[in-house]
PDB file of C-alpha atoms in Angstrom:
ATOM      1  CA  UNK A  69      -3.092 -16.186  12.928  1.00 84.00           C
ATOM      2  CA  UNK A  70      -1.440 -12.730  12.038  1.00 91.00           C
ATOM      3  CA  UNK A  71      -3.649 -10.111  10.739  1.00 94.00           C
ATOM      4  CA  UNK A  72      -2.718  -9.743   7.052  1.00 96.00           C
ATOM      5  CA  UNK A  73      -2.665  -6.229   5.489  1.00 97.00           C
ATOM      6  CA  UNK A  74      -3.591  -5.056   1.825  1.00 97.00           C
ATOM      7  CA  UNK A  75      -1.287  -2.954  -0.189  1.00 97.00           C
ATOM      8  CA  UNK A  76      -3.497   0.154   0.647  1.00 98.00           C
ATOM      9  CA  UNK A  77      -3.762  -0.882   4.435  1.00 98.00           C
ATOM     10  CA  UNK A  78       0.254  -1.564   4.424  1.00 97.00           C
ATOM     11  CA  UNK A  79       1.159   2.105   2.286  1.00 98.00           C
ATOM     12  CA  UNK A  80      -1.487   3.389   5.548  1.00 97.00           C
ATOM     13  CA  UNK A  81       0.390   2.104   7.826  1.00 96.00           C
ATOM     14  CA  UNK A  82       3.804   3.026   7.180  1.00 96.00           C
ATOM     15  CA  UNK A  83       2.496   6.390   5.880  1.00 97.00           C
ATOM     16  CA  UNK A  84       3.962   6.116   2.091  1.00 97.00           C
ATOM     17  CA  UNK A  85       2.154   5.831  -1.043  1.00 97.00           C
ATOM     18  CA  UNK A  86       0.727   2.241  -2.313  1.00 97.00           C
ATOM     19  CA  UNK A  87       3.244   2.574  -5.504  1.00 98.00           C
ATOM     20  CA  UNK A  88       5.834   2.330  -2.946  1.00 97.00           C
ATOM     21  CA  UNK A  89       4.689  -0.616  -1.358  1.00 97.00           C
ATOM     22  CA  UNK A  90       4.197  -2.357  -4.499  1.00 97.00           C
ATOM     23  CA  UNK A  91       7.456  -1.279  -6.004  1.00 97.00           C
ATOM     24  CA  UNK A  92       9.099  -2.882  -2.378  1.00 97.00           C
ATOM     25  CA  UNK A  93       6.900  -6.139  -3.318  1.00 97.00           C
ATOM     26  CA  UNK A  94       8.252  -6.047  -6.832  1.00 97.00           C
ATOM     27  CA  UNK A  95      11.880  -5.998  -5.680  1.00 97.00           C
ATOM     28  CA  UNK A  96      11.080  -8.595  -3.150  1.00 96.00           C
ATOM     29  CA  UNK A  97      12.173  -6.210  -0.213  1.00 96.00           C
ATOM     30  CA  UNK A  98       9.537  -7.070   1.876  1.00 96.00           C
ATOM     31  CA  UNK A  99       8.327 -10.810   2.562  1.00 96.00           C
ATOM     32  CA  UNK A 100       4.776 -10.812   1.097  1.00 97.00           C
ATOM     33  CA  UNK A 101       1.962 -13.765   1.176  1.00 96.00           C
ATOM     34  CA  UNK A 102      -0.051 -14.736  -1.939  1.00 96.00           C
ATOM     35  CA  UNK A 103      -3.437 -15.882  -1.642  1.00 92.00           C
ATOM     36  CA  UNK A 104      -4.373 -16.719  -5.237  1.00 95.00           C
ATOM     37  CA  UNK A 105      -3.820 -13.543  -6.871  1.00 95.00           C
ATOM     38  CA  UNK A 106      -3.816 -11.245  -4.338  1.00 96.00           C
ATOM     39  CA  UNK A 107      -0.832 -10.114  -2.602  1.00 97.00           C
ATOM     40  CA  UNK A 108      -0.921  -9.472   1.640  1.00 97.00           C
ATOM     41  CA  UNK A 109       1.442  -8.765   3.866  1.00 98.00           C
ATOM     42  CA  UNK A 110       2.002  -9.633   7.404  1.00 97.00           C
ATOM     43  CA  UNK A 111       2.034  -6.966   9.990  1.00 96.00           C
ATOM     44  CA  UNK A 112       5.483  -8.142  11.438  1.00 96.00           C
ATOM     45  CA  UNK A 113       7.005  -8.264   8.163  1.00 97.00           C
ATOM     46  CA  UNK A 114       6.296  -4.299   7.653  1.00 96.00           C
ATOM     47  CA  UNK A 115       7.641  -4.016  11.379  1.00 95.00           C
ATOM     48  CA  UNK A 116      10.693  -5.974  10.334  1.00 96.00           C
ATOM     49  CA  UNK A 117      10.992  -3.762   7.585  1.00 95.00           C
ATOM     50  CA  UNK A 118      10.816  -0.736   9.225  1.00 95.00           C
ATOM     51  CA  UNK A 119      13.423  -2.028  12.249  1.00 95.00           C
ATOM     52  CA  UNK A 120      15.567  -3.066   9.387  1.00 94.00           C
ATOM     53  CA  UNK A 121      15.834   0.456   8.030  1.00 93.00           C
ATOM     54  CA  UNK A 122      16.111   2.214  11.581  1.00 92.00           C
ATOM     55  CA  UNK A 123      19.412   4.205  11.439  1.00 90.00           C
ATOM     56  CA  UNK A 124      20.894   5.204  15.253  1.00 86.00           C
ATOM     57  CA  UNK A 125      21.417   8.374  16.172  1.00 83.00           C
ATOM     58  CA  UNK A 126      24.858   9.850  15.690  1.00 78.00           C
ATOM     59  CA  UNK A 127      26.797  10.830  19.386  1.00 73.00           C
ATOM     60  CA  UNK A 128      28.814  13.666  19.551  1.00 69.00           C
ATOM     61  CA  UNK A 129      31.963  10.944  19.574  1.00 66.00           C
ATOM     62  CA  UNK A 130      30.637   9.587  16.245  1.00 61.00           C
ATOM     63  CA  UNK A 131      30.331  12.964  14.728  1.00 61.00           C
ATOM     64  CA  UNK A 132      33.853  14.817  15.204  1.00 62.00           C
ATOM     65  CA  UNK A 133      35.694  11.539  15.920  1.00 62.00           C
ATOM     66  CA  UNK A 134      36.645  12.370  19.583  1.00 61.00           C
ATOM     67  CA  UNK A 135      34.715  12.505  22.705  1.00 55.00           C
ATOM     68  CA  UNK A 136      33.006  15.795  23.533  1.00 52.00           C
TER      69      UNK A 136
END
């Protein structure tokens, strides 16, 4: 089974603030498990989330709209 993380262990982890993390929970951003009334989440679905929100680096092509 996949290690499941708290809110404090998750904001930790992906070096933000728990209010963030809950606030990403409350807008259903991030999948989340609950086990009765406590909310965990799974370690792959913060590194989904963070894969999800990677942005590539811009070439020099990309940036003036002709090659260098």
């Amino acid at each position: 089974m996949e290690k499941l993380h708290t809110v404090p262990e998750a904001a930790e982890l992906l070096h933000t603030s728990e209010r963030f993390v809950r606030r990403l929970i409350a807008e259903r951003r991030i999948e989340f498990v609950k086990v009765g009334r406590h909310v965990r989440i799974r370690e792959s679905a913060l590194i989904a989330f963070v894969v999800a929100g990677t942005v590539a680096p811009m070439t020099t092509f990309d940036a003036s709209g002709r090659a260098a």
